[in-house]
PDB file of C-alpha atoms in Angstrom:
ATOM      1  CA  MET A 279      17.853 -47.293 -32.733  1.00 49.00           C
ATOM      2  CA  LEU A 280      16.489 -43.845 -33.062  1.00 40.00           C
ATOM      3  CA  ARG A 281      13.127 -45.121 -31.991  1.00 48.00           C
ATOM      4  CA  LEU A 282      14.376 -46.683 -28.918  1.00 42.00           C
ATOM      5  CA  LEU A 283      16.425 -43.542 -27.917  1.00 40.00           C
ATOM      6  CA  THR A 284      13.119 -41.594 -28.412  1.00 42.00           C
ATOM      7  CA  ILE A 285      11.381 -43.793 -26.000  1.00 40.00           C
ATOM      8  CA  ILE A 286      14.043 -43.837 -23.571  1.00 40.00           C
ATOM      9  CA  SER A 287      14.281 -40.045 -23.639  1.00 45.00           C
ATOM     10  CA  SER A 288      10.499 -39.690 -23.236  1.00 43.00           C
ATOM     11  CA  CYS A 289      10.730 -41.852 -20.283  1.00 45.00           C
ATOM     12  CA  LEU A 290      13.408 -39.813 -18.588  1.00 41.00           C
ATOM     13  CA  ILE A 291      11.453 -36.586 -19.124  1.00 38.00           C
ATOM     14  CA  LEU A 292       8.322 -38.086 -17.748  1.00 41.00           C
ATOM     15  CA  CYS A 293      10.317 -39.453 -14.659  1.00 46.00           C
ATOM     16  CA  PHE A 294      11.969 -36.014 -14.205  1.00 41.00           C
ATOM     17  CA  TYR A 295       8.588 -34.050 -14.149  1.00 41.00           C
ATOM     18  CA  SER A 296       6.939 -36.661 -11.938  1.00 45.00           C
ATOM     19  CA  CYS A 297       9.862 -36.314  -9.517  1.00 48.00           C
ATOM     20  CA  LYS A 298       9.752 -32.511  -9.780  1.00 47.00           C
ATOM     21  CA  LYS A 299       5.992 -32.629  -9.027  1.00 46.00           C
ATOM     22  CA  ASP A 300       6.323 -34.865  -6.006  1.00 47.00           C
ATOM     23  CA  ASP A 301       9.409 -33.080  -4.704  1.00 50.00           C
ATOM     24  CA  ALA A 302       7.449 -31.488  -1.590  1.00 53.00           C
ATOM     25  CA  PHE A 303       5.576 -34.911  -1.002  1.00 47.00           C
ATOM     26  CA  THR A 304       8.939 -36.991  -0.923  1.00 52.00           C
ATOM     27  CA  LYS A 305      10.442 -34.590   1.617  1.00 70.00           C
ATOM     28  CA  LEU A 306       7.721 -35.517   4.341  1.00 88.00           C
ATOM     29  CA  ASN A 307       8.574 -37.789   7.174  1.00 91.00           C
ATOM     30  CA  PHE A 308       5.453 -39.761   7.669  1.00 94.00           C
ATOM     31  CA  GLY A 309       4.284 -40.277  11.259  1.00 96.00           C
ATOM     32  CA  LYS A 310       6.891 -37.595  12.542  1.00 95.00           C
ATOM     33  CA  ASN A 311       5.274 -34.864  14.579  1.00 96.00           C
ATOM     34  CA  TYR A 312       6.528 -31.671  13.352  1.00 95.00           C
ATOM     35  CA  TYR A 313       6.519 -29.159  16.194  1.00 95.00           C
ATOM     36  CA  LYS A 314       6.543 -25.141  15.955  1.00 95.00           C
ATOM     37  CA  GLU A 315      10.119 -24.033  16.264  1.00 93.00           C
ATOM     38  CA  LYS A 316      10.287 -20.413  15.206  1.00 93.00           C
ATOM     39  CA  VAL A 317       8.436 -17.390  13.837  1.00 94.00           C
ATOM     40  CA  GLU A 318      10.064 -14.914  11.552  1.00 94.00           C
ATOM     41  CA  LYS A 319       9.133 -12.134   9.318  1.00 95.00           C
ATOM     42  CA  ALA A 320       8.822 -12.875   5.659  1.00 95.00           C
ATOM     43  CA  GLY A 321       9.131  -9.946   3.599  1.00 94.00           C
ATOM     44  CA  ARG A 322       8.700  -6.154   4.239  1.00 96.00           C
ATOM     45  CA  PHE A 323       6.076  -4.167   6.189  1.00 97.00           C
ATOM     46  CA  ARG A 324       3.475  -3.103   3.485  1.00 98.00           C
ATOM     47  CA  VAL A 325       0.473  -0.756   3.339  1.00 98.00           C
ATOM     48  CA  PHE A 326      -2.502  -0.962   0.989  1.00 98.00           C
ATOM     49  CA  ALA A 327      -5.479   1.146   0.154  1.00 97.00           C
ATOM     50  CA  LYS A 328      -8.390   0.129  -2.104  1.00 96.00           C
ATOM     51  CA  SER A 329      -6.603   1.731  -4.979  1.00 95.00           C
ATOM     52  CA  GLY A 330      -3.485  -0.403  -4.448  1.00 97.00           C
ATOM     53  CA  GLU A 331      -0.255  -0.685  -2.592  1.00 98.00           C
ATOM     54  CA  ILE A 332       1.133   2.525  -0.858  1.00 97.00           C
ATOM     55  CA  THR A 333       4.689   3.172  -1.680  1.00 97.00           C
ATOM     56  CA  THR A 334       5.289   6.563  -0.434  1.00 97.00           C
ATOM     57  CA  PRO A 335       8.146   6.452   2.184  1.00 97.00           C
ATOM     58  CA  SER A 336       6.736   9.079   4.506  1.00 97.00           C
ATOM     59  CA  ILE A 337       3.288   7.247   4.775  1.00 96.00           C
ATOM     60  CA  LEU A 338       4.867   3.858   5.293  1.00 97.00           C
ATOM     61  CA  GLU A 339       7.105   5.158   8.055  1.00 97.00           C
ATOM     62  CA  ARG A 340       4.214   6.759   9.747  1.00 96.00           C
ATOM     63  CA  PHE A 341       2.079   3.427   9.579  1.00 97.00           C
ATOM     64  CA  GLU A 342       5.239   1.242  10.548  1.00 96.00           C
ATOM     65  CA  LEU A 343       5.876   3.553  13.519  1.00 96.00           C
ATOM     66  CA  GLU A 344       2.321   2.770  14.762  1.00 94.00           C
ATOM     67  CA  ASP A 345       1.874  -0.810  13.808  1.00 97.00           C
ATOM     68  CA  SER A 346       5.311  -2.511  14.011  1.00 94.00           C
ATOM     69  CA  SER A 347       5.057  -3.047  17.889  1.00 94.00           C
ATOM     70  CA  ARG A 348       1.797  -4.945  17.757  1.00 95.00           C
ATOM     71  CA  PHE A 349       2.938  -7.087  14.916  1.00 96.00           C
ATOM     72  CA  THR A 350       6.120  -7.855  16.923  1.00 94.00           C
ATOM     73  CA  LEU A 351       3.939  -8.696  19.947  1.00 93.00           C
ATOM     74  CA  TYR A 352       1.994 -10.895  17.644  1.00 93.00           C
ATOM     75  CA  ALA A 353       5.023 -12.719  16.586  1.00 91.00           C
ATOM     76  CA  ASN A 354       6.258 -13.318  20.261  1.00 90.00           C
ATOM     77  CA  SER A 355       2.798 -14.334  21.635  1.00 89.00           C
ATOM     78  CA  TYR A 356       2.406 -16.633  18.681  1.00 86.00           C
ATOM     79  CA  MET A 357       5.467 -18.663  19.755  1.00 83.00           C
ATOM     80  CA  GLN A 358       4.124 -18.719  23.495  1.00 83.00           C
ATOM     81  CA  ASN A 359       0.751 -20.326  22.776  1.00 86.00           C
ATOM     82  CA  SER A 360      -0.530 -23.483  21.146  1.00 89.00           C
ATOM     83  CA  TRP A 361      -2.104 -22.053  18.071  1.00 91.00           C
ATOM     84  CA  MET A 362      -1.188 -24.368  15.214  1.00 94.00           C
ATOM     85  CA  ASP A 363       1.448 -26.108  17.672  1.00 95.00           C
ATOM     86  CA  SER A 364       2.213 -29.212  15.523  1.00 96.00           C
ATOM     87  CA  VAL A 365       1.341 -31.158  12.260  1.00 97.00           C
ATOM     88  CA  THR A 366       1.776 -34.704  11.525  1.00 97.00           C
ATOM     89  CA  PHE A 367       1.533 -36.389   8.024  1.00 96.00           C
ATOM     90  CA  TYR A 368       0.445 -39.931   8.501  1.00 97.00           C
ATOM     91  CA  ASN A 369       0.528 -41.137   4.805  1.00 94.00           C
ATOM     92  CA  ASP A 370       0.122 -39.627   1.495  1.00 91.00           C
ATOM     93  CA  TYR A 371      -3.288 -38.264   1.939  1.00 95.00           C
ATOM     94  CA  THR A 372      -4.046 -37.856   5.726  1.00 98.00           C
ATOM     95  CA  ALA A 373      -2.633 -35.195   8.154  1.00 98.00           C
ATOM     96  CA  ARG A 374      -3.471 -34.178  11.729  1.00 98.00           C
ATOM     97  CA  LEU A 375      -3.053 -30.387  12.912  1.00 97.00           C
ATOM     98  CA  VAL A 376      -2.943 -29.904  16.784  1.00 97.00           C
ATOM     99  CA  SER A 377      -4.036 -26.327  17.568  1.00 93.00           C
ATOM    100  CA  LEU A 378      -5.279 -24.791  20.875  1.00 90.00           C
ATOM    101  CA  SER A 379      -5.032 -28.262  22.699  1.00 85.00           C
ATOM    102  CA  SER A 380      -7.483 -29.751  20.090  1.00 93.00           C
ATOM    103  CA  GLN A 381      -6.622 -31.902  16.980  1.00 95.00           C
ATOM    104  CA  GLN A 382      -8.241 -32.047  13.508  1.00 97.00           C
ATOM    105  CA  LEU A 383      -7.849 -34.518  10.746  1.00 98.00           C
ATOM    106  CA  PHE A 384      -7.172 -33.244   7.007  1.00 98.00           C
ATOM    107  CA  ASP A 385      -6.901 -34.639   3.524  1.00 98.00           C
ATOM    108  CA  TYR A 386      -4.064 -33.049   1.805  1.00 97.00           C
ATOM    109  CA  SER A 387      -2.463 -32.772  -1.634  1.00 94.00           C
ATOM    110  CA  THR A 388       1.055 -31.523  -2.764  1.00 89.00           C
ATOM    111  CA  ASP A 389       2.718 -29.882  -5.587  1.00 79.00           C
ATOM    112  CA  GLU A 390       6.347 -28.701  -6.068  1.00 75.00           C
ATOM    113  CA  THR A 391       6.215 -26.451  -3.060  1.00 76.00           C
ATOM    114  CA  HIS A 392       2.809 -26.435  -1.495  1.00 91.00           C
ATOM    115  CA  ILE A 393       0.938 -28.814   1.031  1.00 95.00           C
ATOM    116  CA  ILE A 394      -2.831 -28.020   0.853  1.00 96.00           C
ATOM    117  CA  LEU A 395      -4.760 -29.232   3.929  1.00 98.00           C
ATOM    118  CA  LEU A 396      -8.574 -29.654   3.597  1.00 98.00           C
ATOM    119  CA  ALA A 397     -10.495 -30.475   6.875  1.00 98.00           C
ATOM    120  CA  LYS A 398     -12.225 -33.741   6.723  1.00 98.00           C
ATOM    121  CA  ASP A 399     -14.929 -32.181   9.325  1.00 97.00           C
ATOM    122  CA  ILE A 400     -17.595 -29.511   8.318  1.00 97.00           C
ATOM    123  CA  THR A 401     -17.457 -26.445  10.697  1.00 96.00           C
ATOM    124  CA  GLU A 402     -18.988 -23.217  10.872  1.00 96.00           C
ATOM    125  CA  PHE A 403     -17.784 -19.612   9.601  1.00 95.00           C
ATOM    126  CA  TYR A 404     -19.284 -16.509  11.231  1.00 95.00           C
ATOM    127  CA  SER A 405     -19.165 -12.963   9.815  1.00 94.00           C
ATOM    128  CA  SER A 406     -20.817  -9.643  10.195  1.00 91.00           C
ATOM    129  CA  GLY A 407     -22.228  -7.329   7.526  1.00 86.00           C
ATOM    130  CA  ASP A 408     -21.845  -9.801   4.688  1.00 91.00           C
ATOM    131  CA  LEU A 409     -21.337 -13.405   3.799  1.00 95.00           C
ATOM    132  CA  PHE A 410     -18.116 -14.885   5.027  1.00 95.00           C
ATOM    133  CA  SER A 411     -17.288 -15.702   1.244  1.00 95.00           C
ATOM    134  CA  LYS A 412     -17.587 -11.918   0.369  1.00 94.00           C
ATOM    135  CA  SER A 413     -15.727 -10.867   3.784  1.00 93.00           C
ATOM    136  CA  PHE A 414     -12.617  -8.820   3.793  1.00 93.00           C
ATOM    137  CA  LEU A 415     -10.890 -11.474   5.715  1.00 92.00           C
ATOM    138  CA  ASN A 416     -11.559 -14.276   3.297  1.00 94.00           C
ATOM    139  CA  GLN A 417     -10.433 -12.060   0.238  1.00 95.00           C
ATOM    140  CA  ILE A 418      -6.937 -11.641   1.903  1.00 96.00           C
ATOM    141  CA  GLY A 419      -5.881 -15.293   1.580  1.00 96.00           C
ATOM    142  CA  ARG A 420      -5.042 -16.936  -1.809  1.00 95.00           C
ATOM    143  CA  TYR A 421      -6.211 -20.322  -0.649  1.00 95.00           C
ATOM    144  CA  LYS A 422     -10.125 -20.126   0.306  1.00 96.00           C
ATOM    145  CA  PRO A 423     -11.975 -22.575   2.589  1.00 97.00           C
ATOM    146  CA  GLN A 424     -14.403 -24.843   1.010  1.00 97.00           C
ATOM    147  CA  ILE A 425     -17.817 -23.195   1.691  1.00 97.00           C
ATOM    148  CA  ILE A 426     -20.942 -25.474   1.382  1.00 97.00           C
ATOM    149  CA  SER A 427     -23.780 -23.100   2.468  1.00 98.00           C
ATOM    150  CA  GLU A 428     -24.241 -19.582   3.953  1.00 97.00           C
ATOM    151  CA  GLU A 429     -27.242 -17.757   5.366  1.00 96.00           C
ATOM    152  CA  LEU A 430     -28.184 -15.046   7.561  1.00 96.00           C
ATOM    153  CA  LYS A 431     -28.270 -15.915  11.334  1.00 95.00           C
ATOM    154  CA  SER A 432     -29.591 -12.882  12.961  1.00 94.00           C
ATOM    155  CA  SER A 433     -30.210  -9.146  12.681  1.00 91.00           C
ATOM    156  CA  VAL A 434     -30.455  -6.814  15.685  1.00 89.00           C
ATOM    157  CA  ALA A 435     -30.898  -3.072  14.912  1.00 84.00           C
ATOM    158  CA  GLY A 436     -29.363  -3.495  11.421  1.00 81.00           C
ATOM    159  CA  ALA A 437     -26.461  -5.468  12.495  1.00 89.00           C
ATOM    160  CA  TYR A 438     -26.276  -8.472  10.559  1.00 94.00           C
ATOM    161  CA  LEU A 439     -24.786 -11.712  11.547  1.00 95.00           C
ATOM    162  CA  PHE A 440     -24.050 -14.537   8.897  1.00 97.00           C
ATOM    163  CA  VAL A 441     -23.084 -18.022   9.420  1.00 97.00           C
ATOM    164  CA  GLY A 442     -21.665 -20.566   6.822  1.00 97.00           C
ATOM    165  CA  LYS A 443     -20.808 -24.183   6.762  1.00 98.00           C
ATOM    166  CA  GLY A 444     -17.685 -25.666   5.100  1.00 98.00           C
ATOM    167  CA  LYS A 445     -14.303 -27.132   5.474  1.00 98.00           C
ATOM    168  CA  GLN A 446     -11.222 -25.167   6.653  1.00 96.00           C
ATOM    169  CA  LYS A 447      -8.159 -25.050   4.456  1.00 96.00           C
ATOM    170  CA  TYR A 448      -4.528 -24.467   5.468  1.00 96.00           C
ATOM    171  CA  VAL A 449      -1.458 -24.138   3.445  1.00 96.00           C
ATOM    172  CA  PHE A 450       2.044 -25.557   4.304  1.00 96.00           C
ATOM    173  CA  ASN A 451       5.447 -25.815   2.514  1.00 93.00           C
ATOM    174  CA  SER A 452       8.087 -28.492   2.702  1.00 89.00           C
ATOM    175  CA  ARG A 453      11.780 -27.462   1.827  1.00 83.00           C
ATOM    176  CA  LYS A 454      15.206 -28.716   2.888  1.00 77.00           C
ATOM    177  CA  GLY A 455      13.636 -31.231   5.302  1.00 75.00           C
ATOM    178  CA  LYS A 456      11.701 -28.652   7.270  1.00 86.00           C
ATOM    179  CA  VAL A 457       7.900 -27.859   7.286  1.00 94.00           C
ATOM    180  CA  SER A 458       6.768 -24.325   7.345  1.00 95.00           C
ATOM    181  CA  THR A 459       3.528 -22.511   7.056  1.00 96.00           C
ATOM    182  CA  PRO A 460       3.031 -18.846   6.056  1.00 96.00           C
ATOM    183  CA  ASN A 461       0.860 -16.378   8.073  1.00 96.00           C
ATOM    184  CA  ILE A 462      -0.526 -12.975   7.603  1.00 97.00           C
ATOM    185  CA  ALA A 463      -1.099 -10.396  10.157  1.00 97.00           C
ATOM    186  CA  ILE A 464      -3.330  -7.259   9.232  1.00 97.00           C
ATOM    187  CA  ILE A 465      -4.244  -4.022  11.066  1.00 97.00           C
ATOM    188  CA  ARG A 466      -7.207  -2.317   9.373  1.00 96.00           C
ATOM    189  CA  HIS A 467      -7.396   1.355   9.782  1.00 96.00           C
ATOM    190  CA  SER A 468     -10.859   2.693   9.871  1.00 93.00           C
ATOM    191  CA  THR A 469     -12.519   6.188  10.878  1.00 88.00           C
ATOM    192  CA  CYS A 470     -13.790   4.696  14.132  1.00 87.00           C
ATOM    193  CA  CYS A 471     -11.283   2.322  15.046  1.00 90.00           C
ATOM    194  CA  ASN A 472      -8.506  -0.261  14.186  1.00 93.00           C
ATOM    195  CA  TYR A 473      -8.984  -3.977  13.543  1.00 92.00           C
ATOM    196  CA  PHE A 474      -6.098  -6.587  14.031  1.00 95.00           C
ATOM    197  CA  ASP A 475      -6.458  -9.941  12.574  1.00 94.00           C
ATOM    198  CA  PHE A 476      -4.309 -12.771  11.283  1.00 93.00           C
ATOM    199  CA  LEU A 477      -4.667 -15.964   9.358  1.00 94.00           C
ATOM    200  CA  ASN A 478      -2.821 -18.888   7.938  1.00 95.00           C
ATOM    201  CA  ASN A 479      -2.341 -18.426   4.345  1.00 96.00           C
ATOM    202  CA  GLU A 480      -0.510 -16.726   1.381  1.00 95.00           C
ATOM    203  CA  LEU A 481      -1.358 -13.139   0.433  1.00 96.00           C
ATOM    204  CA  SER A 482      -3.794 -12.770  -2.546  1.00 95.00           C
ATOM    205  CA  ASP A 483      -2.471 -10.644  -5.282  1.00 92.00           C
ATOM    206  CA  ASN A 484      -5.602  -8.554  -5.672  1.00 93.00           C
ATOM    207  CA  PHE A 485      -7.060  -8.645  -2.261  1.00 95.00           C
ATOM    208  CA  TYR A 486      -6.838  -4.831  -1.746  1.00 96.00           C
ATOM    209  CA  THR A 487      -9.738  -4.309  -4.062  1.00 95.00           C
ATOM    210  CA  SER A 488     -11.934  -5.646  -1.193  1.00 94.00           C
ATOM    211  CA  ILE A 489     -10.732  -3.059   1.317  1.00 95.00           C
ATOM    212  CA  PRO A 490     -13.868  -1.542   2.842  1.00 90.00           C
ATOM    213  CA  GLY A 491     -14.477   1.993   2.135  1.00 89.00           C
ATOM    214  CA  ASP A 492     -11.640   4.457   2.642  1.00 93.00           C
ATOM    215  CA  ASP A 493      -9.866   2.006   5.039  1.00 96.00           C
ATOM    216  CA  THR A 494      -6.162   1.506   4.931  1.00 97.00           C
ATOM    217  CA  VAL A 495      -4.435  -1.961   5.769  1.00 98.00           C
ATOM    218  CA  ALA A 496      -1.187  -2.508   7.152  1.00 98.00           C
ATOM    219  CA  VAL A 497       0.331  -6.090   6.240  1.00 98.00           C
ATOM    220  CA  GLN A 498       3.088  -8.112   7.660  1.00 97.00           C
ATOM    221  CA  GLN A 499       3.712 -11.658   6.527  1.00 97.00           C
ATOM    222  CA  PHE A 500       5.434 -14.156   8.688  1.00 96.00           C
ATOM    223  CA  LEU A 501       6.804 -17.732   8.062  1.00 96.00           C
ATOM    224  CA  VAL A 502       6.331 -20.412  11.022  1.00 96.00           C
ATOM    225  CA  THR A 503       8.842 -23.223  10.941  1.00 95.00           C
ATOM    226  CA  TYR A 504       8.273 -26.719  12.357  1.00 95.00           C
ATOM    227  CA  GLN A 505      11.012 -29.076  13.095  1.00 90.00           C
TER     228      GLN A 505
END
């Protein structure tokens, strides 16, 4: 009798963890087109230097006063254009992402909260100054694209352009019947000028160690929800 109870308990534990692992997967509605519904801030305005996060209130206020309007403009314009406009999960391994009036097929995998999309097709990644895999933009995100090869494409008066080949990677979440995706908007303050960029990803814990030189980086994370 004791042995039977042990077997039953083991089966229940296995079932519990299996269900927990597939929680995000079971919430997906196969064949449904999830359309972009809203964009909202996810977390507070943050500022980083190469030494780490800056938390001095006076410095944060100065950067936020300068950068917050551009982040707000990004959030508003993101809703108006067709960037990452919709996503469809056809079955338990194939998804389609429609972005900027074009569509791309992905393989995907799931865990408790994340849905990781890996492109089926190989595309090219361009970067200046260094290989894309070593670039600051690539270091920001926790989930890196799959890089197959990289090489120097051209050099004009010391300006280096690199090209790489690989597969794009995107991260989504599935909670309470809704699909969402995290986005990171950054403004990099350099001595010569400021650079604005954004990417679909979660923020890497130690990305700031890759901040070039004495630059300072303002970060605002967003959450895009699909319905």
